[in-house]
Amino acid sequence: MNLPDPTQLAWSSHLNTALELAATLAFALSGVIEAGRKRLDAVGVCVVAFAAAFGGGTLRDLLLDQRPFFWVRHIEFLWATMALCVLAMFFMRQRHLKLTERAILWPDAIGLGLFTAVGVDLSVSLQQPALIAVLMGVTTSCFGGVLRDVLCNEIPKALSDHRPYALWAFVGGWLHLLLLDVGSPAWLALSTTVAVTAGLRMLSVHHGWQLPVWRS
Amino acid sequence: MNLPDPTQLAWSSHLNTALELAATLAFALSGVIEAGRKRLDAVGVCVVAFAAAFGGGTLRDLLLDQRPFFWVRHIEFLWATMALCVLAMFFMRQRHLKLTERAILWPDAIGLGLFTAVGVDLSVSLQQPALIAVLMGVTTSCFGGVLRDVLCNEIPKALSDHRPYALWAFVGGWLHLLLLDVGSPAWLALSTTVAVTAGLRMLSVHHGWQLPVWRS
Amino acid sequence: MNLPDPTQLAWSSHLNTALELAATLAFALSGVIEAGRKRLDAVGVCVVAFAAAFGGGTLRDLLLDQRPFFWVRHIEFLWATMALCVLAMFFMRQRHLKLTERAILWPDAIGLGLFTAVGVDLSVSLQQPALIAVLMGVTTSCFGGVLRDVLCNEIPKALSDHRPYALWAFVGGWLHLLLLDVGSPAWLALSTTVAVTAGLRMLSVHHGWQLPVWRS
């Protein structure tokens, strides 16, 4: 495979960081919402929010043996998430949950694409094989939600709600690899992957697309 | 302890690989079956199958700090598991589940013994103490099933169904260590461990042996 | 931050080890009790006890990339836990569970403070930022209980029972950092942290203090 220059991947780290922060907070809010639904206590809300926001990237760094973890390098993400939890507990009521869930649809979809691309980029820069890189992309973007649901004692939504989510991460991961492989500049590969993945996710939400049902 | 020569452990890697593949696919099928029972979607079936097949070895490699993971070195195992999931979703019906569960009893029991031995061998080659080596063997062979059940929001069967499973891995692990310790050639130690562990497992399935009940 | 000399932290390792062992066994007993309540089998009792006792420190070592794990260096802890499980299965009856739960309140509270301090000390000696150090302290002392509850298919008590537990670890962690930061000798910092954290925990148990309820 024609591997991209890893240094090239650091292209526009400021915009990246802003997008990552927005997506991280959207993931954290999905944790706050689920913890609120389950009537967890204040500690539970924070833990589930952190698990949702940082679980995916942490597992990726663990599997790829990357230290320090991304949240040690971006410690402001931890503080922002903590502030979000405190604010949510002061200002959010049960009746806000539905509203918030719709408000985070877009940032969540962007996070799905962005974190997939980030996971693929990191794996490629570590010379992992293509399939591993794609699976690391899916892990980065989807494992946080799985961990959130396991902590709340639910079957993970990503595995059971028949609405394509991880599937688009998988598709987006291969697309991203393909784009890097044909020599696209990193900024183009990243924005295409994010746009396509987030677009597919939003389309499937709005049109109620369903994963094929297990034929029994 | 009289440690075996690690290089000696690579004795017949082709047969090993074939057996490992069969056992990996049996573990994956146990995930497919449970996901089917729980009516997970197509993504859920794949994720649970992967967790069941690769969870144990991954945790072992993580705990023993072995990189690259075994599934990076044997990437064909990932492809085979993915193919298995696709085939299962096309051809498997609800009425096949019971049948498949019985069909995988033997490969699953062989996997129990084989992965235990593999985990012990790896730990011994890293000069871990005996107890750690045995626990790593149990982890390798049993953690995948635990992860599968946690993802499906069940109490892990290995912890609750009163049928000895992890116990035989524990026994097999000590046996394997003992055999290595008395200087058995690696092929003999491996085949004895697999035969004894798988045999005990099949005996306890067929005779309905129960773990002692907690006396309340 | 004014970092303490790591070697200074090894001050009275024998007393430390005795306290750690008592707290580890208290954590293991909490696992035995929950497994007994859930009517797990003998293997389940052992696995849940091990998860409760060693889960927190293992995740900390994994996140901080510390090898060998603390239980490889203190392998006698593994043997002691295993002996505890066997004894508990022989001598403990359902009617003992309530009694045991009260008997371990103090060792569990001391463990909460002690493991928090240990986690903070280790992180500080690795030059981690303050927030990370505190979160590692909380992880060390609280993750074992979370893992225990996830394995038993419960929403983790630490997240849902509205009784402050992880919160005191968080407070104790910052206190410990502060004490180290103002130059307290290690023995003083450690004993103060343990006393304050355990004291707060016991106070909140006896007075039935509640975490603020999510306002819905």
PDB file of N, CA, C and O in Angstrom, chain A residues 62-65 128-129 131-132 135-136 146 150 153-156 158-162 166 170 174 211 214-216, chain B residues 32 38-41 43-45 47 58 62 67 69 71-72 75 78-79 82 89-90 92-94 150-153:
ATOM      1  N   LEU A  62      -4.842   1.957  23.503  1.00  0.00           N
ATOM      2  CA  LEU A  62      -4.404   0.769  24.234  1.00  0.00           C
ATOM      3  C   LEU A  62      -4.026  -0.335  23.251  1.00  0.00           C
ATOM      4  O   LEU A  62      -2.975  -0.965  23.382  1.00  0.00           O
ATOM      5  N   LEU A  63      -4.885  -0.552  22.247  1.00  0.00           N
ATOM      6  CA  LEU A  63      -4.637  -1.629  21.292  1.00  0.00           C
ATOM      7  C   LEU A  63      -3.435  -1.313  20.412  1.00  0.00           C
ATOM      8  O   LEU A  63      -2.676  -2.198  20.044  1.00  0.00           O
ATOM      9  N   LEU A  64      -3.261  -0.033  20.070  1.00  0.00           N
ATOM     10  CA  LEU A  64      -2.136   0.346  19.218  1.00  0.00           C
ATOM     11  C   LEU A  64      -0.901   0.693  20.041  1.00  0.00           C
ATOM     12  O   LEU A  64       0.120   1.106  19.494  1.00  0.00           O
ATOM     13  N   ASP A  65      -1.007   0.537  21.363  1.00  0.00           N
ATOM     14  CA  ASP A  65       0.127   0.780  22.264  1.00  0.00           C
ATOM     15  C   ASP A  65       0.660   2.207  22.148  1.00  0.00           C
ATOM     16  O   ASP A  65       1.869   2.435  22.094  1.00  0.00           O
ATOM     17  N   GLN A 128      -0.025  -0.263  10.183  1.00  0.00           N
ATOM     18  CA  GLN A 128      -0.892  -1.420  10.391  1.00  0.00           C
ATOM     19  C   GLN A 128      -1.500  -1.839   9.053  1.00  0.00           C
ATOM     20  O   GLN A 128      -1.679  -1.013   8.159  1.00  0.00           O
ATOM     21  N   PRO A 129      -1.844  -3.128   8.911  1.00  0.00           N
ATOM     22  CA  PRO A 129      -2.512  -3.568   7.678  1.00  0.00           C
ATOM     23  C   PRO A 129      -3.882  -2.888   7.530  1.00  0.00           C
ATOM     24  O   PRO A 129      -4.448  -2.393   8.515  1.00  0.00           O
ATOM     25  N   LEU A 131      -7.044  -3.853   7.027  1.00  0.00           N
ATOM     26  CA  LEU A 131      -8.212  -4.289   7.802  1.00  0.00           C
ATOM     27  C   LEU A 131      -8.107  -3.824   9.256  1.00  0.00           C
ATOM     28  O   LEU A 131      -9.095  -3.362   9.850  1.00  0.00           O
ATOM     29  N   ILE A 132      -6.905  -3.924   9.826  1.00  0.00           N
ATOM     30  CA  ILE A 132      -6.690  -3.466  11.200  1.00  0.00           C
ATOM     31  C   ILE A 132      -6.981  -1.969  11.290  1.00  0.00           C
ATOM     32  O   ILE A 132      -7.645  -1.510  12.227  1.00  0.00           O
ATOM     33  N   LEU A 135     -10.674  -1.407  11.313  1.00  0.00           N
ATOM     34  CA  LEU A 135     -11.272  -1.834  12.581  1.00  0.00           C
ATOM     35  C   LEU A 135     -10.903  -0.871  13.712  1.00  0.00           C
ATOM     36  O   LEU A 135     -11.713  -0.612  14.606  1.00  0.00           O
ATOM     37  N   MET A 136      -9.695  -0.304  13.669  1.00  0.00           N
ATOM     38  CA  MET A 136      -9.313   0.686  14.680  1.00  0.00           C
ATOM     39  C   MET A 136     -10.146   1.964  14.521  1.00  0.00           C
ATOM     40  O   MET A 136     -10.506   2.607  15.503  1.00  0.00           O
ATOM     41  N   VAL A 146     -20.620   1.769  23.092  1.00  0.00           N
ATOM     42  CA  VAL A 146     -20.811   0.410  23.604  1.00  0.00           C
ATOM     43  C   VAL A 146     -20.551   0.378  25.112  1.00  0.00           C
ATOM     44  O   VAL A 146     -21.329  -0.171  25.890  1.00  0.00           O
ATOM     45  N   VAL A 150     -23.013  -0.644  28.171  1.00  0.00           N
ATOM     46  CA  VAL A 150     -22.686  -1.738  29.087  1.00  0.00           C
ATOM     47  C   VAL A 150     -22.739  -1.240  30.528  1.00  0.00           C
ATOM     48  O   VAL A 150     -23.286  -1.902  31.410  1.00  0.00           O
ATOM     49  N   ASN A 153     -26.071  -1.101  31.823  1.00  0.00           N
ATOM     50  CA  ASN A 153     -26.735  -2.394  31.836  1.00  0.00           C
ATOM     51  C   ASN A 153     -27.790  -2.537  30.727  1.00  0.00           C
ATOM     52  O   ASN A 153     -28.895  -3.010  30.952  1.00  0.00           O
ATOM     53  N   GLU A 154     -27.416  -2.094  29.543  1.00  0.00           N
ATOM     54  CA  GLU A 154     -28.249  -2.246  28.348  1.00  0.00           C
ATOM     55  C   GLU A 154     -27.468  -3.033  27.301  1.00  0.00           C
ATOM     56  O   GLU A 154     -26.235  -2.977  27.275  1.00  0.00           O
ATOM     57  N   ILE A 155     -28.185  -3.737  26.432  1.00  0.00           N
ATOM     58  CA  ILE A 155     -27.512  -4.245  25.238  1.00  0.00           C
ATOM     59  C   ILE A 155     -27.100  -3.035  24.404  1.00  0.00           C
ATOM     60  O   ILE A 155     -27.921  -2.149  24.157  1.00  0.00           O
ATOM     61  N   PRO A 156     -25.810  -2.941  24.021  1.00  0.00           N
ATOM     62  CA  PRO A 156     -25.374  -1.747  23.288  1.00  0.00           C
ATOM     63  C   PRO A 156     -26.262  -1.453  22.083  1.00  0.00           C
ATOM     64  O   PRO A 156     -26.562  -2.342  21.287  1.00  0.00           O
ATOM     65  N   ALA A 158     -25.568   0.147  19.468  1.00  0.00           N
ATOM     66  CA  ALA A 158     -24.860  -0.052  18.209  1.00  0.00           C
ATOM     67  C   ALA A 158     -24.979  -1.486  17.713  1.00  0.00           C
ATOM     68  O   ALA A 158     -24.791  -1.758  16.537  1.00  0.00           O
ATOM     69  N   LEU A 159     -25.296  -2.419  18.619  1.00  0.00           N
ATOM     70  CA  LEU A 159     -25.385  -3.827  18.234  1.00  0.00           C
ATOM     71  C   LEU A 159     -26.809  -4.296  18.006  1.00  0.00           C
ATOM     72  O   LEU A 159     -27.042  -5.372  17.478  1.00  0.00           O
ATOM     73  N   SER A 160     -27.775  -3.502  18.447  1.00  0.00           N
ATOM     74  CA  SER A 160     -29.109  -4.073  18.524  1.00  0.00           C
ATOM     75  C   SER A 160     -30.235  -3.217  17.952  1.00  0.00           C
ATOM     76  O   SER A 160     -31.342  -3.708  17.788  1.00  0.00           O
ATOM     77  N   ASP A 161     -29.989  -1.930  17.638  1.00  0.00           N
ATOM     78  CA  ASP A 161     -31.163  -1.122  17.280  1.00  0.00           C
ATOM     79  C   ASP A 161     -31.466  -1.115  15.785  1.00  0.00           C
ATOM     80  O   ASP A 161     -32.341  -0.380  15.341  1.00  0.00           O
ATOM     81  N   HIS A 162     -30.718  -1.936  15.020  1.00  0.00           N
ATOM     82  CA  HIS A 162     -30.996  -2.103  13.593  1.00  0.00           C
ATOM     83  C   HIS A 162     -30.874  -0.815  12.793  1.00  0.00           C
ATOM     84  O   HIS A 162     -31.270  -0.779  11.636  1.00  0.00           O
ATOM     85  N   ALA A 166     -22.334   1.803  13.311  1.00  0.00           N
ATOM     86  CA  ALA A 166     -20.986   1.266  13.146  1.00  0.00           C
ATOM     87  C   ALA A 166     -20.723   0.902  11.684  1.00  0.00           C
ATOM     88  O   ALA A 166     -19.597   1.004  11.194  1.00  0.00           O
ATOM     89  N   PHE A 170     -17.489   1.686   9.344  1.00  0.00           N
ATOM     90  CA  PHE A 170     -16.753   0.667   8.582  1.00  0.00           C
ATOM     91  C   PHE A 170     -16.595   1.118   7.127  1.00  0.00           C
ATOM     92  O   PHE A 170     -15.499   1.075   6.556  1.00  0.00           O
ATOM     93  N   TRP A 174     -12.957   2.350   5.136  1.00  0.00           N
ATOM     94  CA  TRP A 174     -12.419   1.872   3.854  1.00  0.00           C
ATOM     95  C   TRP A 174     -12.287   3.018   2.865  1.00  0.00           C
ATOM     96  O   TRP A 174     -11.297   3.104   2.124  1.00  0.00           O
ATOM     97  N   LEU A 211     -30.989  -1.937   9.218  1.00  0.00           N
ATOM     98  CA  LEU A 211     -30.098  -3.039   8.859  1.00  0.00           C
ATOM     99  C   LEU A 211     -30.944  -4.256   8.542  1.00  0.00           C
ATOM    100  O   LEU A 211     -32.022  -4.433   9.105  1.00  0.00           O
ATOM    101  N   TRP A 214     -32.155 -10.358  10.791  1.00  0.00           N
ATOM    102  CA  TRP A 214     -31.766 -11.763  10.862  1.00  0.00           C
ATOM    103  C   TRP A 214     -32.985 -12.609  10.485  1.00  0.00           C
ATOM    104  O   TRP A 214     -34.032 -12.511  11.096  1.00  0.00           O
ATOM    105  N   ARG A 215     -32.817 -13.430   9.437  1.00  0.00           N
ATOM    106  CA  ARG A 215     -33.966 -14.200   8.962  1.00  0.00           C
ATOM    107  C   ARG A 215     -34.149 -15.449   9.794  1.00  0.00           C
ATOM    108  O   ARG A 215     -33.305 -16.337   9.765  1.00  0.00           O
ATOM    109  N   SER A 216     -35.226 -15.513  10.515  1.00  0.00           N
ATOM    110  CA  SER A 216     -35.385 -16.619  11.469  1.00  0.00           C
ATOM    111  C   SER A 216     -36.514 -17.558  11.026  1.00  0.00           C
ATOM    112  O   SER A 216     -37.209 -17.289  10.060  1.00  0.00           O
TER     113      SER A 216
ATOM    114  N   VAL B  32     -22.190 -15.845  17.303  1.00  0.00           N
ATOM    115  CA  VAL B  32     -23.278 -15.694  16.330  1.00  0.00           C
ATOM    116  C   VAL B  32     -24.582 -16.246  16.906  1.00  0.00           C
ATOM    117  O   VAL B  32     -25.650 -15.626  16.794  1.00  0.00           O
ATOM    118  N   LYS B  38     -30.548 -13.265  20.860  1.00  0.00           N
ATOM    119  CA  LYS B  38     -30.894 -11.960  21.429  1.00  0.00           C
ATOM    120  C   LYS B  38     -31.461 -11.015  20.375  1.00  0.00           C
ATOM    121  O   LYS B  38     -31.718  -9.854  20.659  1.00  0.00           O
ATOM    122  N   ARG B  39     -31.566 -11.514  19.121  1.00  0.00           N
ATOM    123  CA  ARG B  39     -32.087 -10.736  18.016  1.00  0.00           C
ATOM    124  C   ARG B  39     -31.317  -9.435  17.789  1.00  0.00           C
ATOM    125  O   ARG B  39     -31.901  -8.385  17.514  1.00  0.00           O
ATOM    126  N   LEU B  40     -30.007  -9.518  17.919  1.00  0.00           N
ATOM    127  CA  LEU B  40     -29.176  -8.363  17.574  1.00  0.00           C
ATOM    128  C   LEU B  40     -29.224  -8.144  16.070  1.00  0.00           C
ATOM    129  O   LEU B  40     -29.623  -9.034  15.311  1.00  0.00           O
ATOM    130  N   ASP B  41     -28.785  -6.966  15.626  1.00  0.00           N
ATOM    131  CA  ASP B  41     -28.758  -6.705  14.184  1.00  0.00           C
ATOM    132  C   ASP B  41     -27.461  -7.246  13.576  1.00  0.00           C
ATOM    133  O   ASP B  41     -26.643  -7.857  14.259  1.00  0.00           O
ATOM    134  N   VAL B  43     -24.757  -5.871  12.533  1.00  0.00           N
ATOM    135  CA  VAL B  43     -23.527  -5.367  13.139  1.00  0.00           C
ATOM    136  C   VAL B  43     -23.289  -6.051  14.482  1.00  0.00           C
ATOM    137  O   VAL B  43     -22.165  -6.458  14.807  1.00  0.00           O
ATOM    138  N   GLY B  44     -24.362  -6.200  15.254  1.00  0.00           N
ATOM    139  CA  GLY B  44     -24.233  -6.856  16.548  1.00  0.00           C
ATOM    140  C   GLY B  44     -23.739  -8.282  16.430  1.00  0.00           C
ATOM    141  O   GLY B  44     -22.901  -8.733  17.224  1.00  0.00           O
ATOM    142  N   VAL B  45     -24.252  -9.009  15.423  1.00  0.00           N
ATOM    143  CA  VAL B  45     -23.802 -10.384  15.222  1.00  0.00           C
ATOM    144  C   VAL B  45     -22.295 -10.421  14.995  1.00  0.00           C
ATOM    145  O   VAL B  45     -21.564 -11.209  15.617  1.00  0.00           O
ATOM    146  N   VAL B  47     -19.986  -8.092  15.795  1.00  0.00           N
ATOM    147  CA  VAL B  47     -19.202  -7.621  16.939  1.00  0.00           C
ATOM    148  C   VAL B  47     -19.143  -8.693  18.023  1.00  0.00           C
ATOM    149  O   VAL B  47     -18.080  -8.979  18.582  1.00  0.00           O
ATOM    150  N   THR B  58      -6.822 -11.434  23.023  1.00  0.00           N
ATOM    151  CA  THR B  58      -6.473 -10.022  23.066  1.00  0.00           C
ATOM    152  C   THR B  58      -6.187  -9.581  24.489  1.00  0.00           C
ATOM    153  O   THR B  58      -5.192  -8.888  24.750  1.00  0.00           O
ATOM    154  N   LEU B  62      -2.706  -8.196  25.885  1.00  0.00           N
ATOM    155  CA  LEU B  62      -2.688  -6.901  26.555  1.00  0.00           C
ATOM    156  C   LEU B  62      -2.031  -7.032  27.925  1.00  0.00           C
ATOM    157  O   LEU B  62      -1.171  -6.228  28.299  1.00  0.00           O
ATOM    158  N   ARG B  67       2.928  -7.198  21.688  1.00  0.00           N
ATOM    159  CA  ARG B  67       2.482  -6.585  20.451  1.00  0.00           C
ATOM    160  C   ARG B  67       3.386  -7.079  19.349  1.00  0.00           C
ATOM    161  O   ARG B  67       4.562  -7.327  19.605  1.00  0.00           O
ATOM    162  N   PHE B  69      -0.657  -7.759  18.355  1.00  0.00           N
ATOM    163  CA  PHE B  69      -1.603  -8.772  18.801  1.00  0.00           C
ATOM    164  C   PHE B  69      -1.575  -9.975  17.873  1.00  0.00           C
ATOM    165  O   PHE B  69      -1.190  -9.864  16.714  1.00  0.00           O
ATOM    166  N   TRP B  71      -3.871 -11.349  16.388  1.00  0.00           N
ATOM    167  CA  TRP B  71      -4.696 -11.234  15.185  1.00  0.00           C
ATOM    168  C   TRP B  71      -4.100 -10.260  14.183  1.00  0.00           C
ATOM    169  O   TRP B  71      -4.598 -10.130  13.073  1.00  0.00           O
ATOM    170  N   VAL B  72      -3.049  -9.552  14.567  1.00  0.00           N
ATOM    171  CA  VAL B  72      -2.322  -8.774  13.564  1.00  0.00           C
ATOM    172  C   VAL B  72      -1.359  -9.709  12.834  1.00  0.00           C
ATOM    173  O   VAL B  72      -1.186  -9.620  11.616  1.00  0.00           O
ATOM    174  N   ILE B  75      -3.734 -12.255  10.367  1.00  0.00           N
ATOM    175  CA  ILE B  75      -4.856 -11.425   9.931  1.00  0.00           C
ATOM    176  C   ILE B  75      -5.880 -12.242   9.161  1.00  0.00           C
ATOM    177  O   ILE B  75      -7.057 -11.880   9.074  1.00  0.00           O
ATOM    178  N   LEU B  78      -9.006 -12.919  11.074  1.00  0.00           N
ATOM    179  CA  LEU B  78     -10.034 -11.874  11.045  1.00  0.00           C
ATOM    180  C   LEU B  78     -10.907 -12.014   9.813  1.00  0.00           C
ATOM    181  O   LEU B  78     -12.134 -11.929   9.883  1.00  0.00           O
ATOM    182  N   TRP B  79     -10.258 -12.231   8.665  1.00  0.00           N
ATOM    183  CA  TRP B  79     -11.024 -12.383   7.425  1.00  0.00           C
ATOM    184  C   TRP B  79     -11.923 -13.612   7.483  1.00  0.00           C
ATOM    185  O   TRP B  79     -13.083 -13.569   7.046  1.00  0.00           O
ATOM    186  N   MET B  82     -14.871 -12.876   9.604  1.00  0.00           N
ATOM    187  CA  MET B  82     -15.813 -11.994   8.922  1.00  0.00           C
ATOM    188  C   MET B  82     -16.618 -12.781   7.885  1.00  0.00           C
ATOM    189  O   MET B  82     -17.847 -12.625   7.785  1.00  0.00           O
ATOM    190  N   MET B  89     -25.164 -15.208   8.486  1.00  0.00           N
ATOM    191  CA  MET B  89     -26.351 -14.366   8.355  1.00  0.00           C
ATOM    192  C   MET B  89     -27.168 -14.719   7.126  1.00  0.00           C
ATOM    193  O   MET B  89     -28.384 -14.553   7.113  1.00  0.00           O
ATOM    194  N   PHE B  90     -26.477 -15.236   6.082  1.00  0.00           N
ATOM    195  CA  PHE B  90     -27.230 -15.620   4.894  1.00  0.00           C
ATOM    196  C   PHE B  90     -27.924 -16.972   5.048  1.00  0.00           C
ATOM    197  O   PHE B  90     -29.043 -17.164   4.599  1.00  0.00           O
ATOM    198  N   MET B  92     -28.076 -19.088   8.033  1.00  0.00           N
ATOM    199  CA  MET B  92     -28.504 -19.657   9.299  1.00  0.00           C
ATOM    200  C   MET B  92     -29.890 -19.148   9.674  1.00  0.00           C
ATOM    201  O   MET B  92     -30.167 -17.960   9.586  1.00  0.00           O
ATOM    202  N   ARG B  93     -30.751 -20.071  10.107  1.00  0.00           N
ATOM    203  CA  ARG B  93     -32.080 -19.714  10.575  1.00  0.00           C
ATOM    204  C   ARG B  93     -32.166 -20.001  12.060  1.00  0.00           C
ATOM    205  O   ARG B  93     -31.335 -20.723  12.613  1.00  0.00           O
ATOM    206  N   GLN B  94     -33.216 -19.484  12.675  1.00  0.00           N
ATOM    207  CA  GLN B  94     -33.420 -19.706  14.109  1.00  0.00           C
ATOM    208  C   GLN B  94     -33.380 -21.201  14.448  1.00  0.00           C
ATOM    209  O   GLN B  94     -32.782 -21.600  15.433  1.00  0.00           O
ATOM    210  N   VAL B 150     -21.338 -10.465  28.327  1.00  0.00           N
ATOM    211  CA  VAL B 150     -21.491  -9.101  28.847  1.00  0.00           C
ATOM    212  C   VAL B 150     -22.094  -8.200  27.763  1.00  0.00           C
ATOM    213  O   VAL B 150     -22.995  -7.407  28.029  1.00  0.00           O
ATOM    214  N   LEU B 151     -21.607  -8.341  26.520  1.00  0.00           N
ATOM    215  CA  LEU B 151     -22.146  -7.525  25.433  1.00  0.00           C
ATOM    216  C   LEU B 151     -23.619  -7.832  25.191  1.00  0.00           C
ATOM    217  O   LEU B 151     -24.382  -6.951  24.799  1.00  0.00           O
ATOM    218  N   CYS B 152     -24.011  -9.073  25.403  1.00  0.00           N
ATOM    219  CA  CYS B 152     -25.413  -9.451  25.212  1.00  0.00           C
ATOM    220  C   CYS B 152     -26.238  -9.227  26.470  1.00  0.00           C
ATOM    221  O   CYS B 152     -27.387  -9.651  26.548  1.00  0.00           O
ATOM    222  N   ASN B 153     -25.636  -8.567  27.476  1.00  0.00           N
ATOM    223  CA  ASN B 153     -26.357  -8.217  28.701  1.00  0.00           C
ATOM    224  C   ASN B 153     -26.881  -9.440  29.443  1.00  0.00           C
ATOM    225  O   ASN B 153     -28.016  -9.482  29.898  1.00  0.00           O
TER     226      ASN B 153
END
